[in-house]
Short mmCIF file of C-alpha atoms in Angstrom, two decimals:
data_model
loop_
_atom_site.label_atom_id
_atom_site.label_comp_id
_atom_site.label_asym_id
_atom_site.label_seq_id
_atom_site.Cartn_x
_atom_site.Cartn_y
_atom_site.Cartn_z
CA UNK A 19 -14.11 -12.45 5.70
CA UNK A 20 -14.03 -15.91 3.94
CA UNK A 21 -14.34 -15.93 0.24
CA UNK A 22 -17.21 -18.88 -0.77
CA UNK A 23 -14.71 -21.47 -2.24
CA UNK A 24 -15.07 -24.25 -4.78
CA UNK A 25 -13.85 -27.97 -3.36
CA UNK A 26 -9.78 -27.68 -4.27
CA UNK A 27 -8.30 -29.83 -6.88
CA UNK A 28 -6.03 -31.95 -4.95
CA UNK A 29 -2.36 -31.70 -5.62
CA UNK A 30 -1.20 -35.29 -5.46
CA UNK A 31 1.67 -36.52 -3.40
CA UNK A 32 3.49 -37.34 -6.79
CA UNK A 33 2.99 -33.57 -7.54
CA UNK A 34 4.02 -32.13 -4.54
CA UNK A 35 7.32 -33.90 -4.19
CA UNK A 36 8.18 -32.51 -7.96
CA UNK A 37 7.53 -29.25 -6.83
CA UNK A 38 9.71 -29.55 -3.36
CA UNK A 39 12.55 -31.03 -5.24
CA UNK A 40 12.28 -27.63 -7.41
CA UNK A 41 13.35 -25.69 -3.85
CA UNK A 42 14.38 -28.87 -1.79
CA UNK A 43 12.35 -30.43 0.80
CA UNK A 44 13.49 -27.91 3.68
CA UNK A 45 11.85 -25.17 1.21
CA UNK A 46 8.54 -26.83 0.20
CA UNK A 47 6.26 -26.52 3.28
CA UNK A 48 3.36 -29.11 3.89
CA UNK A 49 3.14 -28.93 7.60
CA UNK A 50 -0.18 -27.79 8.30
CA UNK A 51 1.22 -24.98 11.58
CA UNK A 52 3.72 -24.13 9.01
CA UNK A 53 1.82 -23.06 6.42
CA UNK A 54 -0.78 -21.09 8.88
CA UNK A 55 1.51 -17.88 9.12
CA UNK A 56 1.00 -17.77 4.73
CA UNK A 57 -2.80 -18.34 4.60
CA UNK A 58 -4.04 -16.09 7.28
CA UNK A 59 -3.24 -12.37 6.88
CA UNK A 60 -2.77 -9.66 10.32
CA UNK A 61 -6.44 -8.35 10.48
CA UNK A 62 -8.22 -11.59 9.53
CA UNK A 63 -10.01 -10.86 7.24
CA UNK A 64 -9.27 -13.01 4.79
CA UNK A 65 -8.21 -16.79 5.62
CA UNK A 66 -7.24 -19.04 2.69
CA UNK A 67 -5.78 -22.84 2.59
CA UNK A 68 -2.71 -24.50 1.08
CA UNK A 69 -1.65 -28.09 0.60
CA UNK A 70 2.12 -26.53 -0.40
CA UNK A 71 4.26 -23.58 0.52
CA UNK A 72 7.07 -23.42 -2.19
CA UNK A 73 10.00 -20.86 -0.82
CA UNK A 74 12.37 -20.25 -3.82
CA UNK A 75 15.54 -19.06 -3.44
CA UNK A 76 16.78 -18.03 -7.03
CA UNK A 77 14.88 -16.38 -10.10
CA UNK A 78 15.82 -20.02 -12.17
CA UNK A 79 14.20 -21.81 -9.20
CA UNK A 80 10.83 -19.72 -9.82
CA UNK A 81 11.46 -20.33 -13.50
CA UNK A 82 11.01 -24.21 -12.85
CA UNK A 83 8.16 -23.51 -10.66
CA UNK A 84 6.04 -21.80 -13.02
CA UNK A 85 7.08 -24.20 -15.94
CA UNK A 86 5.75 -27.18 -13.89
CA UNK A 87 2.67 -25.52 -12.72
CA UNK A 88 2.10 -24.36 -16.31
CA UNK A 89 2.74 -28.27 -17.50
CA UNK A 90 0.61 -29.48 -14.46
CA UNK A 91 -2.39 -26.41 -14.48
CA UNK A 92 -1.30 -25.74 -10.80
CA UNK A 93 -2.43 -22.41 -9.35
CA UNK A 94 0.44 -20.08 -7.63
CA UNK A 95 -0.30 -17.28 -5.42
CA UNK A 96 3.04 -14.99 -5.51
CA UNK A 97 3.22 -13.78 -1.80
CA UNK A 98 6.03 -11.41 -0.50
CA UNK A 99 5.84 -9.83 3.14
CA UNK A 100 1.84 -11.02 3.36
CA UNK A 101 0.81 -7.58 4.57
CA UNK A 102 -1.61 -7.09 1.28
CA UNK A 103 -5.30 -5.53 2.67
CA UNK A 104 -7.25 -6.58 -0.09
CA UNK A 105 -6.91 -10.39 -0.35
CA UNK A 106 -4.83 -10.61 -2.99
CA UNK A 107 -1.54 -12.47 -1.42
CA UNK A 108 -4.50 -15.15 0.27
CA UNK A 109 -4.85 -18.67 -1.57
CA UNK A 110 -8.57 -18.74 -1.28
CA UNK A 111 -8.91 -22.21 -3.10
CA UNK A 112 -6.01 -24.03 -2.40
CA UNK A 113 -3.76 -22.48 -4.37
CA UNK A 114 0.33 -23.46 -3.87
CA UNK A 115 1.69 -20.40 -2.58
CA UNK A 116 4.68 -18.89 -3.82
CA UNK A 117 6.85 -16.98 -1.34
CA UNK A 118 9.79 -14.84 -2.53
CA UNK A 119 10.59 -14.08 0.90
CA UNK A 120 14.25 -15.82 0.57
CA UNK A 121 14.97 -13.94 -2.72
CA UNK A 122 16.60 -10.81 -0.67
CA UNK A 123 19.59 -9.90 -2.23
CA UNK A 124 20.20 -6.39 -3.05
CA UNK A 125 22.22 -7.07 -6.27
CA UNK A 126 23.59 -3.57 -7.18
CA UNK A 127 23.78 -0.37 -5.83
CA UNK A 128 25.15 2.16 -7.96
CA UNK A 129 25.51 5.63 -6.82
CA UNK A 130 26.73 7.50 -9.97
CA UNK A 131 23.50 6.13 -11.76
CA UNK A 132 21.77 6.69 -8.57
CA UNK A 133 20.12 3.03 -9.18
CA UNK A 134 19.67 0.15 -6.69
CA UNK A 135 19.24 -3.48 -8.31
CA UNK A 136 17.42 -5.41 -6.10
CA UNK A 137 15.43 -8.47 -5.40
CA UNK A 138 11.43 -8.85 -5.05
CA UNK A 139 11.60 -10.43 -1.31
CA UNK A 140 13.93 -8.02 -0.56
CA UNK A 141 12.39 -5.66 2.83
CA UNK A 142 11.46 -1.76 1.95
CA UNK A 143 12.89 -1.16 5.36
CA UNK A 144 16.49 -2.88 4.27
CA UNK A 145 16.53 -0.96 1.13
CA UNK A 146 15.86 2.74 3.03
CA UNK A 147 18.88 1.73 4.96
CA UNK A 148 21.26 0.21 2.30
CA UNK A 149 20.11 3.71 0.15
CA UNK A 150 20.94 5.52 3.30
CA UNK A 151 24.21 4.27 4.14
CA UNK A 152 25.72 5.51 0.84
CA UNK A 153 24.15 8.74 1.11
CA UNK A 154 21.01 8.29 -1.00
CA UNK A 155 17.25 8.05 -0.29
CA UNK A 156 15.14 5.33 -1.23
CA UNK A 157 11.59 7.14 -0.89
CA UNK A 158 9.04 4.78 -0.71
CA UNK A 159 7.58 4.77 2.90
CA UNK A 160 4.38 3.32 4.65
CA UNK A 161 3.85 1.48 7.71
CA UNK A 162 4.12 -1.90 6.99
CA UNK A 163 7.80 -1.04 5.36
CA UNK A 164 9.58 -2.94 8.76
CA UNK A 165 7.78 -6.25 6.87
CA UNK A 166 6.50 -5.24 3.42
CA UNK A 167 8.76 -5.98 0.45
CA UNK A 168 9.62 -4.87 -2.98
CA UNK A 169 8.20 -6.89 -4.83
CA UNK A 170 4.64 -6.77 -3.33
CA UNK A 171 5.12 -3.01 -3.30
CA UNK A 172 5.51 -2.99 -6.67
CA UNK A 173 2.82 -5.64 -7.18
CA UNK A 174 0.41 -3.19 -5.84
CA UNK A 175 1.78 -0.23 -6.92
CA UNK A 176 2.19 0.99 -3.12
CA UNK A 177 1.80 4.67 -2.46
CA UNK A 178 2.96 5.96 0.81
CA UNK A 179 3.35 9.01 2.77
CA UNK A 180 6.49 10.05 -0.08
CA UNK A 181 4.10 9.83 -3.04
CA UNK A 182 3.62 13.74 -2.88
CA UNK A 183 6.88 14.50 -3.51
CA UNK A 184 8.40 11.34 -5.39
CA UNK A 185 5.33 9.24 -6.88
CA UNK A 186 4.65 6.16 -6.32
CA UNK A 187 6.17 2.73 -6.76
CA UNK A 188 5.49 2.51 -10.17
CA UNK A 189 7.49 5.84 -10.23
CA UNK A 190 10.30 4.78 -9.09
CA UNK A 191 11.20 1.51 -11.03
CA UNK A 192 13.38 1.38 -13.98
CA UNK A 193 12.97 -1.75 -15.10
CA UNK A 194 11.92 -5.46 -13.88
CA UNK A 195 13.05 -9.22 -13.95
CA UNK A 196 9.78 -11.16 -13.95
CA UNK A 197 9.02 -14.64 -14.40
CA UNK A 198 6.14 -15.63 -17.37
CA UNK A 199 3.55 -18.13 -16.44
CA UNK A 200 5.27 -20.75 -18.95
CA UNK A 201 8.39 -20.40 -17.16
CA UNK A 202 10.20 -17.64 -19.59
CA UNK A 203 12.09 -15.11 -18.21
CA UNK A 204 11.30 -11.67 -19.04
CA UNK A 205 14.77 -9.08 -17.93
CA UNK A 206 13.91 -5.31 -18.83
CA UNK A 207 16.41 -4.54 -15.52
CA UNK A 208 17.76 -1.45 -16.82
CA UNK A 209 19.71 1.75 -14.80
CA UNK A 210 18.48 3.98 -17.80
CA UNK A 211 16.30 7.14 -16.94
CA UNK A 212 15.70 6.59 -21.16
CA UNK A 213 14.92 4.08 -23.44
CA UNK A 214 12.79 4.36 -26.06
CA UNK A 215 12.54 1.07 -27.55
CA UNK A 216 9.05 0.20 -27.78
CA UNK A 217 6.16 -0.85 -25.86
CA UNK A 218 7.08 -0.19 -22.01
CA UNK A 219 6.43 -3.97 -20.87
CA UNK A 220 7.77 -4.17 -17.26
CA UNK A 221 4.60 -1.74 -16.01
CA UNK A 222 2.33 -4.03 -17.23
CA UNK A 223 3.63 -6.15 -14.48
CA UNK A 224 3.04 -3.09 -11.95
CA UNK A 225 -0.11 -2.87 -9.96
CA UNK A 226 -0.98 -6.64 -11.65
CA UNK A 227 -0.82 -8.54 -8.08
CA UNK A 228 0.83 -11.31 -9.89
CA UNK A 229 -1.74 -12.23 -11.93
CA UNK A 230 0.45 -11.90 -15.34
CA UNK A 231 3.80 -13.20 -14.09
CA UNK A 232 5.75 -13.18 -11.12
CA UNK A 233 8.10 -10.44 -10.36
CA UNK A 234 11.81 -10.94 -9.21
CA UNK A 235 13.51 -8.51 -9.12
CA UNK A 236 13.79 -5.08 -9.92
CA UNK A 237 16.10 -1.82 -10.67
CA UNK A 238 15.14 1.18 -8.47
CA UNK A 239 15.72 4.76 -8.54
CA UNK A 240 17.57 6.24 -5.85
CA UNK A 241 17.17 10.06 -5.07
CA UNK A 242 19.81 12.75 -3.49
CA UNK A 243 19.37 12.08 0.70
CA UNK A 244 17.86 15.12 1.98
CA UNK A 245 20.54 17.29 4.48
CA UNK A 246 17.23 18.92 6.42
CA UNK A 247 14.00 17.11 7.52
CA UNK A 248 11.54 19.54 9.49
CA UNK A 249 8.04 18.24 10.78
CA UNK A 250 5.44 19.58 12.33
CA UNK A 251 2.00 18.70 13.86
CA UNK A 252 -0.97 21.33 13.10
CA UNK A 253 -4.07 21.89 14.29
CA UNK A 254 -7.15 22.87 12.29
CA UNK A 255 -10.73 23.81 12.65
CA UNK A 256 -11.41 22.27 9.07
CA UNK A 257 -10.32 20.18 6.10
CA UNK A 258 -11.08 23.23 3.99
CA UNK A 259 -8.02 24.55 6.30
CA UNK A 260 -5.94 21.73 6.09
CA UNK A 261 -6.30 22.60 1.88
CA UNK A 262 -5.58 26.12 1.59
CA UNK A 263 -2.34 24.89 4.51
CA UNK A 264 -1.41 22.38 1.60
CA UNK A 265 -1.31 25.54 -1.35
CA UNK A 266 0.42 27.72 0.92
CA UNK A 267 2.93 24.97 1.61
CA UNK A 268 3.36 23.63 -2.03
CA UNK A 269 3.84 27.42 -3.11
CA UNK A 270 6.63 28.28 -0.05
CA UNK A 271 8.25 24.85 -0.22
CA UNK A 272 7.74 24.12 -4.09
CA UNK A 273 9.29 20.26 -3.77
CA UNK A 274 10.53 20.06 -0.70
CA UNK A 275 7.20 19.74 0.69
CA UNK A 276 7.71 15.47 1.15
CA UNK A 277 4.69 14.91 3.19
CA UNK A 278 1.24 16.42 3.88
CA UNK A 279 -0.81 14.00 6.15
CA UNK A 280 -4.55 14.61 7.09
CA UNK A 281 -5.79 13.57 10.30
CA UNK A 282 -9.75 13.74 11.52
CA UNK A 283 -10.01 14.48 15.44
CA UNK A 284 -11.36 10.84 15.97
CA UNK A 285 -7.73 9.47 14.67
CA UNK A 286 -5.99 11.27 17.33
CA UNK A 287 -8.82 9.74 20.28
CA UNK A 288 -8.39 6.50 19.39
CA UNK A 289 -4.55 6.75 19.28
CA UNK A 290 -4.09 8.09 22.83
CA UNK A 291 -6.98 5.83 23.90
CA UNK A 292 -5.41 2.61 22.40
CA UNK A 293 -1.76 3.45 21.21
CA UNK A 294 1.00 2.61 23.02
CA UNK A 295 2.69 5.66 24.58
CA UNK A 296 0.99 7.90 22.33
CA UNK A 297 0.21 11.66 23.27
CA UNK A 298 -1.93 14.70 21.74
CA UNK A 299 1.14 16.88 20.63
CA UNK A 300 -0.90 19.96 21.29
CA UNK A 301 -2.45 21.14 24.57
CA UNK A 302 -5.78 21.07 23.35
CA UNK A 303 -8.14 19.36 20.54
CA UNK A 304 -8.73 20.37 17.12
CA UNK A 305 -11.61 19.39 14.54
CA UNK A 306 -8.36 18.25 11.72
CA UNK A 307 -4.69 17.97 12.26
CA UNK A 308 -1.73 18.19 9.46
CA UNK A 309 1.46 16.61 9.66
CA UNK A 310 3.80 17.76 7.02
CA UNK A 311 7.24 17.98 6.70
CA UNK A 312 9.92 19.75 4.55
CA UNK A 313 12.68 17.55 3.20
CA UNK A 314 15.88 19.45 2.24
CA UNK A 315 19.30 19.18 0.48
CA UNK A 316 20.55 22.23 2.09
CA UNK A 317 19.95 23.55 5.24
CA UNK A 318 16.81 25.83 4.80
CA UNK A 319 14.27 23.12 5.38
CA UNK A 320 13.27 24.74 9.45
CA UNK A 321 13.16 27.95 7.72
CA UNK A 322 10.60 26.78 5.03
CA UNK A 323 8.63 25.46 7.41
CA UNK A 324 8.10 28.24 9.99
CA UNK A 325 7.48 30.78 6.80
CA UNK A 326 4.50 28.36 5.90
CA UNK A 327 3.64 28.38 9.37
CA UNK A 328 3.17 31.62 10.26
CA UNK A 329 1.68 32.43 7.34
CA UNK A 330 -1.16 30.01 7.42
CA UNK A 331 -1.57 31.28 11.29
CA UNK A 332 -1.79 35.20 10.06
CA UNK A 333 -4.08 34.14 7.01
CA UNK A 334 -6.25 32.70 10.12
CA UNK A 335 -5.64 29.07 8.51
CA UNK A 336 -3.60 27.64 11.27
CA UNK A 337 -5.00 27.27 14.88
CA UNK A 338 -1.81 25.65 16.54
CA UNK A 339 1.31 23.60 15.46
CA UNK A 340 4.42 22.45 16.95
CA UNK A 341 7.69 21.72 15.20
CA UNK A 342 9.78 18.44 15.90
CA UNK A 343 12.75 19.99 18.13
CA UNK A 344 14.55 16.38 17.84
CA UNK A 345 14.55 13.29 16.24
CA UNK A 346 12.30 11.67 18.49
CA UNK A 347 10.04 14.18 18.73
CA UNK A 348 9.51 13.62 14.90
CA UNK A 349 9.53 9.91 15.36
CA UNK A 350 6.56 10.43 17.97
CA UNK A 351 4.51 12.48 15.18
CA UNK A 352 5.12 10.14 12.33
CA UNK A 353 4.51 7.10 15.28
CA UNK A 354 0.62 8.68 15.51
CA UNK A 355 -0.10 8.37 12.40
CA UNK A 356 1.40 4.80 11.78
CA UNK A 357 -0.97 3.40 14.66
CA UNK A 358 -4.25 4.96 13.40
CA UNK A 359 -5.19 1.42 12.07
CA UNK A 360 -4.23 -0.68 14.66
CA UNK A 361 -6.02 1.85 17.44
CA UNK A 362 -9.06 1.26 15.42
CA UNK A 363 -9.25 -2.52 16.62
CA UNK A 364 -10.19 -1.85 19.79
CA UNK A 365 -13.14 0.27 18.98
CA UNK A 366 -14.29 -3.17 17.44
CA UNK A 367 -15.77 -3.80 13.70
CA UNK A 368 -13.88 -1.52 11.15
CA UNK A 369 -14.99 -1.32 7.35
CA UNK A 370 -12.26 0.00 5.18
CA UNK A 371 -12.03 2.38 2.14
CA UNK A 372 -8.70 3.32 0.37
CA UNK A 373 -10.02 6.19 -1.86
CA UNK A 374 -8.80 8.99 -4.02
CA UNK A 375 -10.46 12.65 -4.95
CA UNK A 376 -9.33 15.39 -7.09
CA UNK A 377 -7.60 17.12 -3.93
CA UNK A 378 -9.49 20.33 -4.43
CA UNK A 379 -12.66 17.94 -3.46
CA UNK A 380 -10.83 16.19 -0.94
CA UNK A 381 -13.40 18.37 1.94
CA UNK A 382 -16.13 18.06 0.44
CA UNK A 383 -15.86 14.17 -0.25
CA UNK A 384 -15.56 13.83 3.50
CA UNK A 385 -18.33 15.28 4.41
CA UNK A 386 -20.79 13.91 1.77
CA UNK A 387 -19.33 10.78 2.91
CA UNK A 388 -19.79 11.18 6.76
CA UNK A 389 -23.32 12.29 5.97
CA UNK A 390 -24.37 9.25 3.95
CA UNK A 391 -22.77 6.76 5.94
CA UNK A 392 -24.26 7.82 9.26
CA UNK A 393 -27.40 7.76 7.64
CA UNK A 394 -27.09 4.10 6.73
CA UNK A 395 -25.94 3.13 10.17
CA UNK A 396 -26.67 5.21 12.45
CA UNK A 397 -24.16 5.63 15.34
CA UNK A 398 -21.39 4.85 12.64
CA UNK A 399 -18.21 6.27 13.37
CA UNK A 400 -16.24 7.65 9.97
CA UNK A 401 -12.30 7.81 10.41
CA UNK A 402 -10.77 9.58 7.54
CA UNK A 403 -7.10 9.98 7.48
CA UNK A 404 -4.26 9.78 4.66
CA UNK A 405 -2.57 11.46 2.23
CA UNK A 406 -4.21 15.17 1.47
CA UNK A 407 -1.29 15.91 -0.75
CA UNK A 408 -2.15 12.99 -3.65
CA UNK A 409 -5.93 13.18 -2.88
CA UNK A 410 -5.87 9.37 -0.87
CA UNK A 411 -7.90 9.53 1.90
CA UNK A 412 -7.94 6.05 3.99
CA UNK A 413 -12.00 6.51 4.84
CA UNK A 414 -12.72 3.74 7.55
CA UNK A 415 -15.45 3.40 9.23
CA UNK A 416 -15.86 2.14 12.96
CA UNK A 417 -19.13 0.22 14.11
CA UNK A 418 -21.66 2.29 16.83
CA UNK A 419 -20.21 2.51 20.50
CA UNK A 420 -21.73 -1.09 22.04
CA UNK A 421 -23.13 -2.46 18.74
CA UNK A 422 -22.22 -6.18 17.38
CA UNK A 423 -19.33 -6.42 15.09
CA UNK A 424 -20.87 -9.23 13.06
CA UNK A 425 -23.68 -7.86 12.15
CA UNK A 426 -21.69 -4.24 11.27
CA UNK A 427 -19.22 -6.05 8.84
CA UNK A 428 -21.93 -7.83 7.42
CA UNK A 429 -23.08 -4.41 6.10
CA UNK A 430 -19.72 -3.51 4.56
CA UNK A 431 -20.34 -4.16 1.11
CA UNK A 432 -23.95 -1.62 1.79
CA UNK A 433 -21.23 0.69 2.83
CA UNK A 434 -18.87 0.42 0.43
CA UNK A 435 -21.46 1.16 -2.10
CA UNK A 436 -22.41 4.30 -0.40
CA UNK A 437 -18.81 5.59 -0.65
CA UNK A 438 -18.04 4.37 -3.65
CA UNK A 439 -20.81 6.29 -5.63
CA UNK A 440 -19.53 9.63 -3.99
CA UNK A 441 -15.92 8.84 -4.72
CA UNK A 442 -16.95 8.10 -8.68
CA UNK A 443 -19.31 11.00 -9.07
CA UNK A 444 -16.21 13.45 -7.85
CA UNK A 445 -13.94 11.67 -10.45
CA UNK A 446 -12.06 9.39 -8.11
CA UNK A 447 -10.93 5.96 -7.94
CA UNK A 448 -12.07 3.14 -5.46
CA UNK A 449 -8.37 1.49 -4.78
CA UNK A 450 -5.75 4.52 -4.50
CA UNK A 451 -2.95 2.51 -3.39
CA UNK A 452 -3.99 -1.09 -1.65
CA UNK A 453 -4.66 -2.83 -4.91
CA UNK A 454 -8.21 -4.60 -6.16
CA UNK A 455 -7.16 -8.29 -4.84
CA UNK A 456 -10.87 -9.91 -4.05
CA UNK A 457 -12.02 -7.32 -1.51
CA UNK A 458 -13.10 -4.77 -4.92
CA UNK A 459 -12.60 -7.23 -7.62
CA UNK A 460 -16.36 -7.50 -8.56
CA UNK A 461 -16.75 -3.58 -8.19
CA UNK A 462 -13.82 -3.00 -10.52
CA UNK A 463 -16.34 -3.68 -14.17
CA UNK A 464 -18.64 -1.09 -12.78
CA UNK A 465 -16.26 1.66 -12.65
CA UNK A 466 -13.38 0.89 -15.09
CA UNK A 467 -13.56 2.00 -18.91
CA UNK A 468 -15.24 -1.10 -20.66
CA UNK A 469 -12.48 -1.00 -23.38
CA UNK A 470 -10.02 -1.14 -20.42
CA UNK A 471 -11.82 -4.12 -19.06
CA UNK A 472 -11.29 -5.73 -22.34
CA UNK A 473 -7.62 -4.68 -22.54
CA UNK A 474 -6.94 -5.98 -19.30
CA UNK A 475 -8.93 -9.78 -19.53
CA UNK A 476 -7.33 -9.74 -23.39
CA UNK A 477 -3.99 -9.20 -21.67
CA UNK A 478 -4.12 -11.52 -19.33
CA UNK A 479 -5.63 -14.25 -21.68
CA UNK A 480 -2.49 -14.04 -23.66
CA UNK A 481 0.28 -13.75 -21.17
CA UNK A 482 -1.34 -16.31 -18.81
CA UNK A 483 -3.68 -18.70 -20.94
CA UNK A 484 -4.00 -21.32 -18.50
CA UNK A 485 -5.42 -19.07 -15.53
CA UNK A 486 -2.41 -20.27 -13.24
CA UNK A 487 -1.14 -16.78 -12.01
CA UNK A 488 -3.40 -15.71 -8.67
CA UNK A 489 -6.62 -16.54 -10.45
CA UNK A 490 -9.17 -14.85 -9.33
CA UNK A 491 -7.62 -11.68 -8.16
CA UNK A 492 -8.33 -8.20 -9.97
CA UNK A 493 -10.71 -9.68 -12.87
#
């Protein structure tokens, strides 16, 4: 999907050098092949262009960036691990794009405060294991999290599969080191659970996708490492199961229960169809599947989970399941439900929803949905998956068996309307936890509070007058 784009103001080469002296010349990127991997995004759907890729490697660095594109009116794009799905780490204009990828220290770790200090192009992957190896959790998990980093998880305000049990990203910063569009500095980094000193500024900066400043770096919470981790792979003959499973679980396991993953029968046929080395866990096919697991810091976690087990199988809930015996048995549960996406490329043209419900309306939402979309395209496919436990259901839709892809993605904005009135009328929210980028920016007046609108463009007037900070994305 190309976004219609206004002829780019040129940066001239007098420009350009000032900004590659800024990072030095093996840091400012102007080869063409270079700059391809920064401008192009893994499903392509979005493609953008860039004269300049600037690749700082300190906080004052992106200080003298944004001071010279302030004094110049030249557009940044903050990018961290590029694996955004809603446009909003794509220079769509020719926009210079900032990478943070080489900011990746982890500053601090401090295990009596149960903080980690680290910076934005730091991995989420390297943080889980740095948290890890001094016997703390970092909980913030999805499945870009080998490539992702912090600071575009915090730019979205990622959610995850740990959200149930721990929130999400917002949740779990303390405080932020963010750089102003004039070139100021802004440090709330903090390793205080309280401070009550006024307006809370650093989550202004959370969920913005750098369109008020840029953030780099930030102080995390760490949590106690669980000693027990059970999972287990149900089968269901409905999502109205797959609810009453999640009360029975959230009452046996109060908050240990860490995940609660919903899965329609379709997910698990295009996995073993398309995944690599992926297999049904069960012997036979259910409408719905759960996988949940208990999380632990003593060593009661199996027992949880068979007591929530069997009693969803005597209430009549519970068709089939199948604990993890081993390690890898959970890593081949958890591996399912990371390929769902990718094993929907195959299957061709795939229009994508990131959604929440009230959870209680989580069932009915689906099939409301299912029934109007079908009805617009007939043959349509409907994929829901996600997390049941928050109420974010990841509702994609796959074209008609043999039709043209073109002509199905050139329907997706039909579709998205379709969904979006049925999300809004149950009291939901079109962007759960990818962000409003470009791909729901113009949908975003229609179903925010007009005062917040005004809040938000008021905000953004002040803290970034010139427009320079990833204009265009969000408002």
């Amino acid at each position: 999907m190309n976004i219609v784009q206004p002829p780019p103001a040129p940066l001239s080469p007098d420009l350009i050098a000032r900004f590659r002296a800024i990072v030095g010349d093996k840091y400012g990127v102007t080869d063409a092949a270079e700059i391809t991997p920064y401008v192009t995004e893994e499903r392509n759907l979005y493609t953008g262009h860039s004269p300049l890729v600037l690749r700082p490697g300190s906080t004052a660095e992106v200080s003298a960036i944004s001071k010279l594109a302030s004094e110049t009116r030249t557009a940044l794009v903050p990018q961290g691990g590029n694996t955004g799905l809603v446009g909003g780490q794509t220079p769509h204009h020719g926009e210079v794009v900032l990478s943070l990828r080489r900011m990746d220290k982890i500053r601090d770790v401090d295990t009596q405060s149960n903080t980690m200090t680290a910076e934005a192009g730091a991995v989420l992957q390297t943080l889980q294991q740095r948290a890890s190896d001094v016997d703390r959790l970092f909980p913030l998990s999805l499945g870009a999290e080998g490539s992702c980093t912090i600071g575009g998880n915090l730019s979205t305000n990622a959610g995850g599969t740990g959200a149930l049990a721990y929130g999400v990203a917002r949740a779990m910063a303390l405080g932020l080191e963010v750089v102003l569009a004039d070139g100021r500095v802004l440090n709330t980094l903090s390793k205080l659970k309280k401070d009550n000193t006024g307006y809370n500024l650093h989550n202004l900066f959370i969920g913005a996708e750098g369109t008020l400043g840029i953030i780099t770096a930030a102080s995390l919470k760490l949590f106690p490492k669980p000693r027990a981790v059970e999972t287990a792979f149900v089968g269901l003959h409905s999502s109205e199961a797959a609810l009453k499973l999640l009360e029975i679980s959230q009452n046996e396991a109060a908050g240990s229960l860490t995940s609660f993953e919903l899965l329609a029968e379709i997910c698990i046929d295009f996995c073993v169809k398309h995944g690599p080395s992926i297999r049904d866990p069960l012997s036979k096919r259910y409408p719905w599947y759960v996988l949940m697991e208990v999380s632990s810091p003593r060593d009661d976690a199996r027992a949880t989970l068979e007591a929530i087990l069997a009693r969803g199988i005597e209430d009549g809930i519970v068709d089939d399941a199948v604990m993890a015996e081993n390690l890898s048995q959970r890593a081949a549960f958890w591996k399912l439900r990371e390929v769902i996406s990718p094993a929907q490329k195959p299957e061709g043209g795939s229009i994508k929803h990131d959604v929440s419900v009230p959870i209680a309306a989580v069932p009915a939402f689906i099939e409301e949905a299912n029934s109007a979309v079908v009805k617009l395209i007939p043959g349509s496919r409907p994929v829901p998956f996600g997390h049941l436990g928050d109420g974010n259901i990841h509702y994609n839709v796959s074209q008609p068996v043999g039709g043209d892809t073109k002509t199905f993605l050139d329907r997706w904005h039909e579709v998205n309307a379709v969904v979006f009135e049925i999300v809004l009328k149950m009291g939901g929210s079109i962007s759960a936890e990818h962000g409003i980028g470009v791909m729901k920016r113009d949908e975003l007046p229609d179903v925010k509070d007009k005062v917040a609108i005004e809040l938000m463009r008021s905000i953004k007037a002040m803290l970034d007058p010139l427009n320079i900070m990833n204009p265009g994305k969000v408002l």
